[in-house]
JSON list of C-alpha atoms in Angstrom, two decimals:
[
{"chain": "A", "resi": 1, "resn": "MET", "atom": "CA", "xyz": [10.98, -70.81, -93.99]},
{"chain": "A", "resi": 2, "resn": "THR", "atom": "CA", "xyz": [13.21, -71.64, -96.95]},
{"chain": "A", "resi": 3, "resn": "LEU", "atom": "CA", "xyz": [13.22, -74.57, -99.34]},
{"chain": "A", "resi": 4, "resn": "TYR", "atom": "CA", "xyz": [16.38, -75.77, -97.57]},
{"chain": "A", "resi": 5, "resn": "ASP", "atom": "CA", "xyz": [14.47, -75.84, -94.26]},
{"chain": "A", "resi": 6, "resn": "TYR", "atom": "CA", "xyz": [11.68, -77.94, -95.72]},
{"chain": "A", "resi": 7, "resn": "ARG", "atom": "CA", "xyz": [14.13, -80.29, -97.45]},
{"chain": "A", "resi": 8, "resn": "ARG", "atom": "CA", "xyz": [15.98, -80.87, -94.20]},
{"chain": "A", "resi": 9, "resn": "GLN", "atom": "CA", "xyz": [12.77, -81.51, -92.26]},
{"chain": "A", "resi": 10, "resn": "PHE", "atom": "CA", "xyz": [11.37, -83.77, -94.95]},
{"chain": "A", "resi": 11, "resn": "ARG", "atom": "CA", "xyz": [14.58, -85.83, -95.23]},
{"chain": "A", "resi": 12, "resn": "ASP", "atom": "CA", "xyz": [14.62, -86.33, -91.45]},
{"chain": "A", "resi": 13, "resn": "ASN", "atom": "CA", "xyz": [11.00, -87.48, -91.52]},
{"chain": "A", "resi": 14, "resn": "LEU", "atom": "CA", "xyz": [11.58, -89.65, -94.58]},
{"chain": "A", "resi": 15, "resn": "MET", "atom": "CA", "xyz": [14.33, -91.56, -92.79]},
{"chain": "A", "resi": 16, "resn": "ILE", "atom": "CA", "xyz": [11.96, -92.24, -89.90]},
{"chain": "A", "resi": 17, "resn": "MET", "atom": "CA", "xyz": [8.86, -93.11, -91.93]},
{"chain": "A", "resi": 18, "resn": "SER", "atom": "CA", "xyz": [9.89, -94.61, -95.28]},
{"chain": "A", "resi": 19, "resn": "ARG", "atom": "CA", "xyz": [10.99, -98.22, -95.71]},
{"chain": "A", "resi": 20, "resn": "THR", "atom": "CA", "xyz": [12.16, -97.43, -99.25]},
{"chain": "A", "resi": 21, "resn": "ALA", "atom": "CA", "xyz": [14.39, -94.59, -98.01]},
{"chain": "A", "resi": 22, "resn": "ASN", "atom": "CA", "xyz": [15.97, -97.09, -95.63]},
{"chain": "A", "resi": 23, "resn": "GLY", "atom": "CA", "xyz": [16.74, -99.57, -98.40]},
{"chain": "A", "resi": 24, "resn": "ARG", "atom": "CA", "xyz": [13.76, -101.91, -98.00]},
{"chain": "A", "resi": 25, "resn": "LEU", "atom": "CA", "xyz": [11.46, -102.63, -100.93]},
{"chain": "A", "resi": 26, "resn": "ASP", "atom": "CA", "xyz": [8.19, -104.23, -99.80]},
{"chain": "A", "resi": 27, "resn": "LEU", "atom": "CA", "xyz": [5.93, -105.64, -102.53]},
{"chain": "A", "resi": 28, "resn": "SER", "atom": "CA", "xyz": [3.70, -107.69, -100.24]},
{"chain": "A", "resi": 29, "resn": "ALA", "atom": "CA", "xyz": [0.67, -105.37, -100.11]},
{"chain": "A", "resi": 30, "resn": "SER", "atom": "CA", "xyz": [-1.09, -107.31, -102.88]},
{"chain": "A", "resi": 31, "resn": "GLY", "atom": "CA", "xyz": [-0.46, -110.17, -105.26]},
{"chain": "A", "resi": 32, "resn": "THR", "atom": "CA", "xyz": [-0.17, -107.84, -108.25]},
{"chain": "A", "resi": 33, "resn": "LYS", "atom": "CA", "xyz": [1.80, -104.90, -106.81]},
{"chain": "A", "resi": 34, "resn": "SER", "atom": "CA", "xyz": [5.01, -106.11, -108.46]},
{"chain": "A", "resi": 35, "resn": "ASP", "atom": "CA", "xyz": [3.31, -105.74, -111.86]},
{"chain": "A", "resi": 36, "resn": "SER", "atom": "CA", "xyz": [3.28, -101.97, -111.37]},
{"chain": "A", "resi": 37, "resn": "MET", "atom": "CA", "xyz": [6.92, -101.68, -110.40]},
{"chain": "A", "resi": 38, "resn": "ALA", "atom": "CA", "xyz": [9.74, -100.58, -112.69]},
{"chain": "A", "resi": 39, "resn": "VAL", "atom": "CA", "xyz": [12.62, -100.46, -110.21]},
{"chain": "A", "resi": 40, "resn": "ASP", "atom": "CA", "xyz": [14.98, -103.44, -110.14]},
{"chain": "A", "resi": 41, "resn": "SER", "atom": "CA", "xyz": [16.48, -103.25, -106.66]},
{"chain": "A", "resi": 42, "resn": "ALA", "atom": "CA", "xyz": [16.00, -101.79, -103.21]},
{"chain": "A", "resi": 43, "resn": "GLU", "atom": "CA", "xyz": [19.17, -99.72, -103.70]},
{"chain": "A", "resi": 44, "resn": "ASP", "atom": "CA", "xyz": [17.80, -98.12, -106.88]},
{"chain": "A", "resi": 45, "resn": "ALA", "atom": "CA", "xyz": [14.47, -97.45, -105.19]},
{"chain": "A", "resi": 46, "resn": "GLN", "atom": "CA", "xyz": [16.25, -95.86, -102.24]},
{"chain": "A", "resi": 47, "resn": "LYS", "atom": "CA", "xyz": [18.17, -93.42, -104.45]},
{"chain": "A", "resi": 48, "resn": "LEU", "atom": "CA", "xyz": [15.05, -92.55, -106.42]},
{"chain": "A", "resi": 49, "resn": "ALA", "atom": "CA", "xyz": [13.10, -91.97, -103.20]},
{"chain": "A", "resi": 50, "resn": "PHE", "atom": "CA", "xyz": [15.51, -89.19, -102.21]},
{"chain": "A", "resi": 51, "resn": "ASP", "atom": "CA", "xyz": [16.05, -87.72, -105.69]},
{"chain": "A", "resi": 52, "resn": "ASN", "atom": "CA", "xyz": [12.37, -87.72, -106.62]},
{"chain": "A", "resi": 53, "resn": "THR", "atom": "CA", "xyz": [11.06, -86.27, -103.37]},
{"chain": "A", "resi": 54, "resn": "GLU", "atom": "CA", "xyz": [13.62, -83.44, -103.58]},
{"chain": "A", "resi": 55, "resn": "ARG", "atom": "CA", "xyz": [12.29, -82.58, -107.04]},
{"chain": "A", "resi": 56, "resn": "ALA", "atom": "CA", "xyz": [8.71, -82.79, -105.78]},
{"chain": "A", "resi": 57, "resn": "LEU", "atom": "CA", "xyz": [9.51, -80.49, -102.86]},
{"chain": "A", "resi": 58, "resn": "ARG", "atom": "CA", "xyz": [10.89, -77.91, -105.30]},
{"chain": "A", "resi": 59, "resn": "LEU", "atom": "CA", "xyz": [7.65, -78.07, -107.31]},
{"chain": "A", "resi": 60, "resn": "LEU", "atom": "CA", "xyz": [5.52, -77.65, -104.19]},
{"chain": "A", "resi": 61, "resn": "PHE", "atom": "CA", "xyz": [7.65, -74.85, -102.78]},
{"chain": "A", "resi": 62, "resn": "ASP", "atom": "CA", "xyz": [7.43, -72.95, -106.07]},
{"chain": "A", "resi": 63, "resn": "ASN", "atom": "CA", "xyz": [3.62, -73.26, -105.87]},
{"chain": "A", "resi": 64, "resn": "ARG", "atom": "CA", "xyz": [3.24, -72.39, -102.19]},
{"chain": "A", "resi": 65, "resn": "ARG", "atom": "CA", "xyz": [1.72, -68.96, -102.90]},
{"chain": "A", "resi": 66, "resn": "ARG", "atom": "CA", "xyz": [-0.54, -70.20, -105.68]},
{"chain": "A", "resi": 67, "resn": "THR", "atom": "CA", "xyz": [-4.26, -69.43, -105.71]},
{"chain": "A", "resi": 68, "resn": "PHE", "atom": "CA", "xyz": [-6.28, -72.28, -107.19]},
{"chain": "A", "resi": 69, "resn": "ARG", "atom": "CA", "xyz": [-9.28, -71.28, -109.25]},
{"chain": "A", "resi": 70, "resn": "SER", "atom": "CA", "xyz": [-10.80, -74.76, -109.03]},
{"chain": "A", "resi": 71, "resn": "ALA", "atom": "CA", "xyz": [-10.42, -78.16, -107.37]},
{"chain": "A", "resi": 72, "resn": "GLU", "atom": "CA", "xyz": [-9.18, -79.44, -110.72]},
{"chain": "A", "resi": 73, "resn": "GLU", "atom": "CA", "xyz": [-6.18, -77.09, -110.64]},
{"chain": "A", "resi": 74, "resn": "LEU", "atom": "CA", "xyz": [-5.27, -78.33, -107.17]},
{"chain": "A", "resi": 75, "resn": "GLU", "atom": "CA", "xyz": [-5.70, -81.91, -108.37]},
{"chain": "A", "resi": 76, "resn": "GLU", "atom": "CA", "xyz": [-3.18, -81.30, -111.17]},
{"chain": "A", "resi": 77, "resn": "LEU", "atom": "CA", "xyz": [-0.55, -80.24, -108.63]},
{"chain": "A", "resi": 78, "resn": "VAL", "atom": "CA", "xyz": [-1.19, -83.27, -106.38]},
{"chain": "A", "resi": 79, "resn": "LEU", "atom": "CA", "xyz": [-1.03, -85.66, -109.34]},
{"chain": "A", "resi": 80, "resn": "GLU", "atom": "CA", "xyz": [2.17, -84.07, -110.66]},
{"chain": "A", "resi": 81, "resn": "THR", "atom": "CA", "xyz": [3.67, -84.52, -107.20]},
{"chain": "A", "resi": 82, "resn": "ALA", "atom": "CA", "xyz": [2.69, -88.20, -107.24]},
{"chain": "A", "resi": 83, "resn": "LYS", "atom": "CA", "xyz": [4.13, -88.72, -110.72]},
{"chain": "A", "resi": 84, "resn": "ILE", "atom": "CA", "xyz": [7.46, -87.15, -109.79]},
{"chain": "A", "resi": 85, "resn": "THR", "atom": "CA", "xyz": [7.63, -89.18, -106.57]},
{"chain": "A", "resi": 86, "resn": "ASN", "atom": "CA", "xyz": [7.12, -92.48, -108.39]},
{"chain": "A", "resi": 87, "resn": "GLU", "atom": "CA", "xyz": [9.14, -91.72, -111.53]},
{"chain": "A", "resi": 88, "resn": "GLY", "atom": "CA", "xyz": [11.40, -94.69, -112.25]},
{"chain": "A", "resi": 89, "resn": "ILE", "atom": "CA", "xyz": [9.90, -96.62, -109.33]},
{"chain": "A", "resi": 90, "resn": "THR", "atom": "CA", "xyz": [6.58, -97.57, -110.92]},
{"chain": "A", "resi": 91, "resn": "ARG", "atom": "CA", "xyz": [5.97, -98.36, -114.56]},
{"chain": "A", "resi": 92, "resn": "GLU", "atom": "CA", "xyz": [4.81, -95.55, -116.82]},
{"chain": "A", "resi": 93, "resn": "GLY", "atom": "CA", "xyz": [1.04, -95.27, -116.69]},
{"chain": "A", "resi": 94, "resn": "CYS", "atom": "CA", "xyz": [0.81, -97.03, -113.32]},
{"chain": "A", "resi": 95, "resn": "LEU", "atom": "CA", "xyz": [-0.06, -94.10, -111.07]},
{"chain": "A", "resi": 96, "resn": "PHE", "atom": "CA", "xyz": [-3.15, -95.33, -109.23]},
{"chain": "A", "resi": 97, "resn": "ARG", "atom": "CA", "xyz": [-3.51, -98.78, -107.68]},
{"chain": "A", "resi": 98, "resn": "SER", "atom": "CA", "xyz": [-4.82, -101.48, -110.00]},
{"chain": "A", "resi": 99, "resn": "GLY", "atom": "CA", "xyz": [-4.95, -105.26, -110.17]},
{"chain": "A", "resi": 100, "resn": "GLU", "atom": "CA", "xyz": [-5.85, -107.16, -107.01]},
{"chain": "A", "resi": 101, "resn": "ASP", "atom": "CA", "xyz": [-7.09, -105.64, -103.76]},
{"chain": "A", "resi": 102, "resn": "SER", "atom": "CA", "xyz": [-4.80, -105.99, -100.78]},
{"chain": "A", "resi": 103, "resn": "THR", "atom": "CA", "xyz": [-5.47, -108.93, -98.48]},
{"chain": "A", "resi": 104, "resn": "LYS", "atom": "CA", "xyz": [-2.84, -107.65, -96.03]},
{"chain": "A", "resi": 105, "resn": "TYR", "atom": "CA", "xyz": [-4.09, -104.12, -95.29]},
{"chain": "A", "resi": 106, "resn": "ASN", "atom": "CA", "xyz": [-7.50, -102.46, -94.96]},
{"chain": "A", "resi": 107, "resn": "TYR", "atom": "CA", "xyz": [-7.09, -100.21, -97.98]},
{"chain": "A", "resi": 108, "resn": "ALA", "atom": "CA", "xyz": [-10.04, -98.94, -99.99]},
{"chain": "A", "resi": 109, "resn": "ARG", "atom": "CA", "xyz": [-11.20, -101.33, -102.67]},
{"chain": "A", "resi": 110, "resn": "ILE", "atom": "CA", "xyz": [-9.72, -100.51, -106.07]},
{"chain": "A", "resi": 111, "resn": "LYS", "atom": "CA", "xyz": [-13.18, -100.14, -107.61]},
{"chain": "A", "resi": 112, "resn": "ASP", "atom": "CA", "xyz": [-13.93, -97.35, -105.10]},
{"chain": "A", "resi": 113, "resn": "ILE", "atom": "CA", "xyz": [-10.76, -95.32, -105.72]},
{"chain": "A", "resi": 114, "resn": "PRO", "atom": "CA", "xyz": [-12.15, -93.00, -108.46]},
{"chain": "A", "resi": 115, "resn": "VAL", "atom": "CA", "xyz": [-15.07, -91.81, -106.29]},
{"chain": "A", "resi": 116, "resn": "MET", "atom": "CA", "xyz": [-12.96, -91.51, -103.14]},
{"chain": "A", "resi": 117, "resn": "TRP", "atom": "CA", "xyz": [-10.21, -89.67, -104.99]},
{"chain": "A", "resi": 118, "resn": "ASP", "atom": "CA", "xyz": [-12.66, -87.12, -106.38]},
{"chain": "A", "resi": 119, "resn": "ARG", "atom": "CA", "xyz": [-14.13, -86.55, -102.91]},
{"chain": "A", "resi": 120, "resn": "TYR", "atom": "CA", "xyz": [-10.66, -86.14, -101.43]},
{"chain": "A", "resi": 121, "resn": "VAL", "atom": "CA", "xyz": [-9.63, -83.52, -104.00]},
{"chain": "A", "resi": 122, "resn": "ARG", "atom": "CA", "xyz": [-12.84, -81.53, -103.53]},
{"chain": "A", "resi": 123, "resn": "SER", "atom": "CA", "xyz": [-12.59, -81.74, -99.73]},
{"chain": "A", "resi": 124, "resn": "PHE", "atom": "CA", "xyz": [-8.94, -80.67, -99.78]},
{"chain": "A", "resi": 125, "resn": "SER", "atom": "CA", "xyz": [-9.73, -77.73, -102.05]},
{"chain": "A", "resi": 126, "resn": "TRP", "atom": "CA", "xyz": [-12.60, -76.64, -99.81]},
{"chain": "A", "resi": 127, "resn": "MET", "atom": "CA", "xyz": [-10.51, -76.92, -96.65]},
{"chain": "A", "resi": 128, "resn": "LEU", "atom": "CA", "xyz": [-7.69, -74.78, -98.10]},
{"chain": "A", "resi": 129, "resn": "ASN", "atom": "CA", "xyz": [-10.21, -72.05, -98.85]},
{"chain": "A", "resi": 130, "resn": "SER", "atom": "CA", "xyz": [-12.06, -72.34, -95.56]},
{"chain": "A", "resi": 131, "resn": "GLN", "atom": "CA", "xyz": [-11.43, -70.37, -92.38]},
{"chain": "A", "resi": 132, "resn": "CYS", "atom": "CA", "xyz": [-12.66, -73.25, -90.21]},
{"chain": "A", "resi": 133, "resn": "PHE", "atom": "CA", "xyz": [-9.58, -75.46, -90.04]},
{"chain": "A", "resi": 134, "resn": "GLU", "atom": "CA", "xyz": [-6.21, -75.33, -88.38]},
{"chain": "A", "resi": 135, "resn": "VAL", "atom": "CA", "xyz": [-3.25, -75.93, -90.67]},
{"chain": "A", "resi": 136, "resn": "GLU", "atom": "CA", "xyz": [-2.40, -79.12, -88.74]},
{"chain": "A", "resi": 137, "resn": "GLU", "atom": "CA", "xyz": [-5.88, -80.49, -89.30]},
{"chain": "A", "resi": 138, "resn": "ILE", "atom": "CA", "xyz": [-5.70, -79.98, -93.06]},
{"chain": "A", "resi": 139, "resn": "ALA", "atom": "CA", "xyz": [-2.28, -81.64, -93.20]},
{"chain": "A", "resi": 140, "resn": "ALA", "atom": "CA", "xyz": [-3.45, -84.57, -91.05]},
{"chain": "A", "resi": 141, "resn": "PHE", "atom": "CA", "xyz": [-6.49, -84.97, -93.30]},
{"chain": "A", "resi": 142, "resn": "CYS", "atom": "CA", "xyz": [-4.26, -85.24, -96.37]},
{"chain": "A", "resi": 143, "resn": "GLU", "atom": "CA", "xyz": [-1.96, -87.83, -94.81]},
{"chain": "A", "resi": 144, "resn": "TYR", "atom": "CA", "xyz": [-4.82, -89.91, -93.46]},
{"chain": "A", "resi": 145, "resn": "VAL", "atom": "CA", "xyz": [-6.90, -89.95, -96.63]},
{"chain": "A", "resi": 146, "resn": "ILE", "atom": "CA", "xyz": [-4.07, -90.40, -99.16]},
{"chain": "A", "resi": 147, "resn": "ASN", "atom": "CA", "xyz": [-2.15, -93.01, -97.20]},
{"chain": "A", "resi": 148, "resn": "ILE", "atom": "CA", "xyz": [-4.60, -94.75, -94.87]},
{"chain": "A", "resi": 149, "resn": "LEU", "atom": "CA", "xyz": [-8.19, -94.36, -96.03]},
{"chain": "A", "resi": 150, "resn": "GLY", "atom": "CA", "xyz": [-7.74, -94.43, -99.79]},
{"chain": "A", "resi": 151, "resn": "HIS", "atom": "CA", "xyz": [-4.14, -95.56, -100.31]},
{"chain": "A", "resi": 152, "resn": "PHE", "atom": "CA", "xyz": [-4.70, -94.37, -103.85]},
{"chain": "A", "resi": 153, "resn": "PHE", "atom": "CA", "xyz": [-1.37, -94.85, -105.57]},
{"chain": "A", "resi": 154, "resn": "ALA", "atom": "CA", "xyz": [0.44, -97.91, -106.92]},
{"chain": "A", "resi": 155, "resn": "ASP", "atom": "CA", "xyz": [3.42, -97.09, -104.70]},
{"chain": "A", "resi": 156, "resn": "GLY", "atom": "CA", "xyz": [4.74, -94.32, -102.48]},
{"chain": "A", "resi": 157, "resn": "CYS", "atom": "CA", "xyz": [1.50, -93.38, -100.70]},
{"chain": "A", "resi": 158, "resn": "GLY", "atom": "CA", "xyz": [3.39, -92.57, -97.52]},
{"chain": "A", "resi": 159, "resn": "LYS", "atom": "CA", "xyz": [5.89, -90.34, -99.31]},
{"chain": "A", "resi": 160, "resn": "ILE", "atom": "CA", "xyz": [3.20, -88.65, -101.40]},
{"chain": "A", "resi": 161, "resn": "SER", "atom": "CA", "xyz": [0.96, -88.00, -98.39]},
{"chain": "A", "resi": 162, "resn": "MET", "atom": "CA", "xyz": [3.92, -86.48, -96.51]},
{"chain": "A", "resi": 163, "resn": "LEU", "atom": "CA", "xyz": [4.76, -84.27, -99.49]},
{"chain": "A", "resi": 164, "resn": "ILE", "atom": "CA", "xyz": [1.20, -82.95, -99.71]},
{"chain": "A", "resi": 165, "resn": "SER", "atom": "CA", "xyz": [1.03, -82.34, -95.96]},
{"chain": "A", "resi": 166, "resn": "THR", "atom": "CA", "xyz": [4.37, -80.53, -96.24]},
{"chain": "A", "resi": 167, "resn": "TYR", "atom": "CA", "xyz": [2.81, -78.38, -98.96]},
{"chain": "A", "resi": 168, "resn": "VAL", "atom": "CA", "xyz": [0.05, -77.39, -96.55]},
{"chain": "A", "resi": 169, "resn": "PHE", "atom": "CA", "xyz": [2.65, -76.19, -94.05]},
{"chain": "A", "resi": 170, "resn": "MET", "atom": "CA", "xyz": [4.56, -74.43, -96.83]},
{"chain": "A", "resi": 171, "resn": "ARG", "atom": "CA", "xyz": [1.49, -72.39, -97.73]},
{"chain": "A", "resi": 172, "resn": "PHE", "atom": "CA", "xyz": [1.44, -71.00, -94.20]},
{"chain": "A", "resi": 173, "resn": "ASP", "atom": "CA", "xyz": [5.23, -70.80, -93.73]},
{"chain": "A", "resi": 174, "resn": "LEU", "atom": "CA", "xyz": [5.10, -73.21, -90.78]},
{"chain": "A", "resi": 175, "resn": "PRO", "atom": "CA", "xyz": [7.42, -76.06, -89.75]},
{"chain": "A", "resi": 176, "resn": "CYS", "atom": "CA", "xyz": [6.46, -79.65, -90.47]},
{"chain": "A", "resi": 177, "resn": "PRO", "atom": "CA", "xyz": [5.64, -82.35, -87.91]},
{"chain": "A", "resi": 178, "resn": "GLN", "atom": "CA", "xyz": [8.54, -84.02, -86.19]},
{"chain": "A", "resi": 179, "resn": "TYR", "atom": "CA", "xyz": [7.83, -87.74, -86.53]},
{"chain": "A", "resi": 180, "resn": "THR", "atom": "CA", "xyz": [9.09, -89.99, -83.78]},
{"chain": "A", "resi": 181, "resn": "SER", "atom": "CA", "xyz": [8.73, -93.52, -85.16]},
{"chain": "A", "resi": 182, "resn": "ARG", "atom": "CA", "xyz": [6.96, -95.38, -87.95]},
{"chain": "A", "resi": 183, "resn": "GLU", "atom": "CA", "xyz": [5.56, -97.87, -85.45]},
{"chain": "A", "resi": 184, "resn": "GLU", "atom": "CA", "xyz": [3.99, -95.16, -83.30]},
{"chain": "A", "resi": 185, "resn": "TYR", "atom": "CA", "xyz": [2.53, -93.42, -86.35]},
{"chain": "A", "resi": 186, "resn": "TYR", "atom": "CA", "xyz": [0.76, -96.53, -87.56]},
{"chain": "A", "resi": 187, "resn": "ARG", "atom": "CA", "xyz": [-0.65, -97.27, -84.11]},
{"chain": "A", "resi": 188, "resn": "PHE", "atom": "CA", "xyz": [-2.78, -94.17, -84.61]},
{"chain": "A", "resi": 189, "resn": "ALA", "atom": "CA", "xyz": [-3.11, -94.23, -88.43]},
{"chain": "A", "resi": 190, "resn": "VAL", "atom": "CA", "xyz": [-5.39, -97.25, -88.65]},
{"chain": "A", "resi": 191, "resn": "ARG", "atom": "CA", "xyz": [-8.56, -98.50, -90.28]},
{"chain": "A", "resi": 192, "resn": "ARG", "atom": "CA", "xyz": [-10.07, -101.46, -88.50]},
{"chain": "A", "resi": 193, "resn": "LYS", "atom": "CA", "xyz": [-12.29, -102.26, -91.47]},
{"chain": "A", "resi": 194, "resn": "ILE", "atom": "CA", "xyz": [-12.04, -101.82, -95.22]},
{"chain": "A", "resi": 195, "resn": "PRO", "atom": "CA", "xyz": [-13.20, -98.29, -96.11]},
{"chain": "A", "resi": 196, "resn": "SER", "atom": "CA", "xyz": [-16.36, -97.71, -98.09]},
{"chain": "A", "resi": 197, "resn": "VAL", "atom": "CA", "xyz": [-17.03, -94.90, -100.55]},
{"chain": "A", "resi": 198, "resn": "ASN", "atom": "CA", "xyz": [-18.97, -93.04, -97.84]},
{"chain": "A", "resi": 199, "resn": "ASP", "atom": "CA", "xyz": [-16.22, -93.11, -95.23]},
{"chain": "A", "resi": 200, "resn": "LEU", "atom": "CA", "xyz": [-14.68, -89.85, -96.42]},
{"chain": "A", "resi": 201, "resn": "ARG", "atom": "CA", "xyz": [-17.97, -88.02, -95.96]},
{"chain": "A", "resi": 202, "resn": "GLN", "atom": "CA", "xyz": [-18.29, -89.53, -92.49]},
{"chain": "A", "resi": 203, "resn": "LEU", "atom": "CA", "xyz": [-14.82, -88.54, -91.25]},
{"chain": "A", "resi": 204, "resn": "PRO", "atom": "CA", "xyz": [-16.15, -85.67, -89.07]},
{"chain": "A", "resi": 205, "resn": "ALA", "atom": "CA", "xyz": [-17.79, -88.29, -86.84]},
{"chain": "A", "resi": 206, "resn": "ASP", "atom": "CA", "xyz": [-15.10, -90.97, -87.14]},
{"chain": "A", "resi": 207, "resn": "PRO", "atom": "CA", "xyz": [-13.20, -91.56, -83.86]},
{"chain": "A", "resi": 208, "resn": "GLU", "atom": "CA", "xyz": [-10.34, -93.35, -85.67]},
{"chain": "A", "resi": 209, "resn": "PHE", "atom": "CA", "xyz": [-9.70, -90.24, -87.74]},
{"chain": "A", "resi": 210, "resn": "TRP", "atom": "CA", "xyz": [-9.84, -87.88, -84.77]},
{"chain": "A", "resi": 211, "resn": "ASP", "atom": "CA", "xyz": [-7.51, -90.11, -82.75]},
{"chain": "A", "resi": 212, "resn": "PHE", "atom": "CA", "xyz": [-5.03, -89.68, -85.58]},
{"chain": "A", "resi": 213, "resn": "VAL", "atom": "CA", "xyz": [-5.58, -85.91, -85.75]},
{"chain": "A", "resi": 214, "resn": "SER", "atom": "CA", "xyz": [-4.95, -85.57, -82.01]},
{"chain": "A", "resi": 215, "resn": "TYR", "atom": "CA", "xyz": [-1.76, -87.62, -82.32]},
{"chain": "A", "resi": 216, "resn": "TYR", "atom": "CA", "xyz": [-0.64, -85.67, -85.41]},
{"chain": "A", "resi": 217, "resn": "ARG", "atom": "CA", "xyz": [-1.11, -82.33, -83.71]},
{"chain": "A", "resi": 218, "resn": "ARG", "atom": "CA", "xyz": [1.25, -83.43, -80.93]},
{"chain": "A", "resi": 219, "resn": "LEU", "atom": "CA", "xyz": [3.98, -83.87, -83.56]},
{"chain": "A", "resi": 220, "resn": "CYS", "atom": "CA", "xyz": [3.58, -80.32, -84.88]},
{"chain": "A", "resi": 221, "resn": "PRO", "atom": "CA", "xyz": [5.66, -77.48, -83.40]},
{"chain": "A", "resi": 222, "resn": "SER", "atom": "CA", "xyz": [3.03, -75.05, -84.72]},
{"chain": "A", "resi": 223, "resn": "SER", "atom": "CA", "xyz": [0.05, -76.74, -83.07]},
{"chain": "A", "resi": 224, "resn": "GLY", "atom": "CA", "xyz": [-2.37, -74.83, -80.87]},
{"chain": "A", "resi": 225, "resn": "PRO", "atom": "CA", "xyz": [-5.70, -75.78, -79.23]},
{"chain": "A", "resi": 226, "resn": "ASP", "atom": "CA", "xyz": [-7.86, -78.39, -80.96]},
{"chain": "A", "resi": 227, "resn": "LEU", "atom": "CA", "xyz": [-10.58, -77.22, -83.29]},
{"chain": "A", "resi": 228, "resn": "CYS", "atom": "CA", "xyz": [-13.55, -79.37, -84.25]},
{"chain": "A", "resi": 229, "resn": "CYS", "atom": "CA", "xyz": [-15.07, -78.38, -87.58]},
{"chain": "A", "resi": 230, "resn": "VAL", "atom": "CA", "xyz": [-17.63, -79.97, -89.82]},
{"chain": "A", "resi": 231, "resn": "MET", "atom": "CA", "xyz": [-16.90, -81.02, -93.42]},
{"chain": "A", "resi": 232, "resn": "GLU", "atom": "CA", "xyz": [-20.27, -81.84, -94.90]},
{"chain": "A", "resi": 233, "resn": "ASN", "atom": "CA", "xyz": [-20.10, -78.77, -97.20]},
{"chain": "A", "resi": 234, "resn": "ALA", "atom": "CA", "xyz": [-17.11, -80.22, -99.00]},
{"chain": "A", "resi": 235, "resn": "GLU", "atom": "CA", "xyz": [-19.33, -82.27, -101.27]}
]
């Protein structure tokens, strides 16, 4: 598949999934989210959402054949993707969430983000190098952990998680999921309680996560039979 193919698929999905891409700027997740924002209007944020994600897709596509010598090298690519995605939208230096915890959503507590982020990066690196996982499972893991379990970034977690899942499909030259609706997605992408630092390690036995994986696989044209693999060795 070409970069054009991935751009077209990503733009279609962005219009279904992103409030910002549809001209809505929501700062209600926490009392201090607005402190991290640099953008002045929903219209500016909308334009940046399209421009920035196109640049991020180019970066990821150019790195689709890359072999990572360490989890740290993979982390650098993910963080660069996040920085490009939020350039001009969040203030300089405001990459990860800070300030007050959300009282609206069951996101990870801000104090737990450093540990959970490190575990995510190491798990992602291990999964990419493992023969145990289907491509769709790795992509679903990235979306669920970045956007739902950790919600690591000051803004754009949905866009960033979709970019990283797209990167997973790029590495295997496969088409991306075909999202149907934001509402349907978040019926399956849920956390009924605030995550703890151990929740990432416990995902292999977490029914909420596997409900999401099963749903996610149904969105993927490339999906085959379910695989159930264990992730304890990711630590």
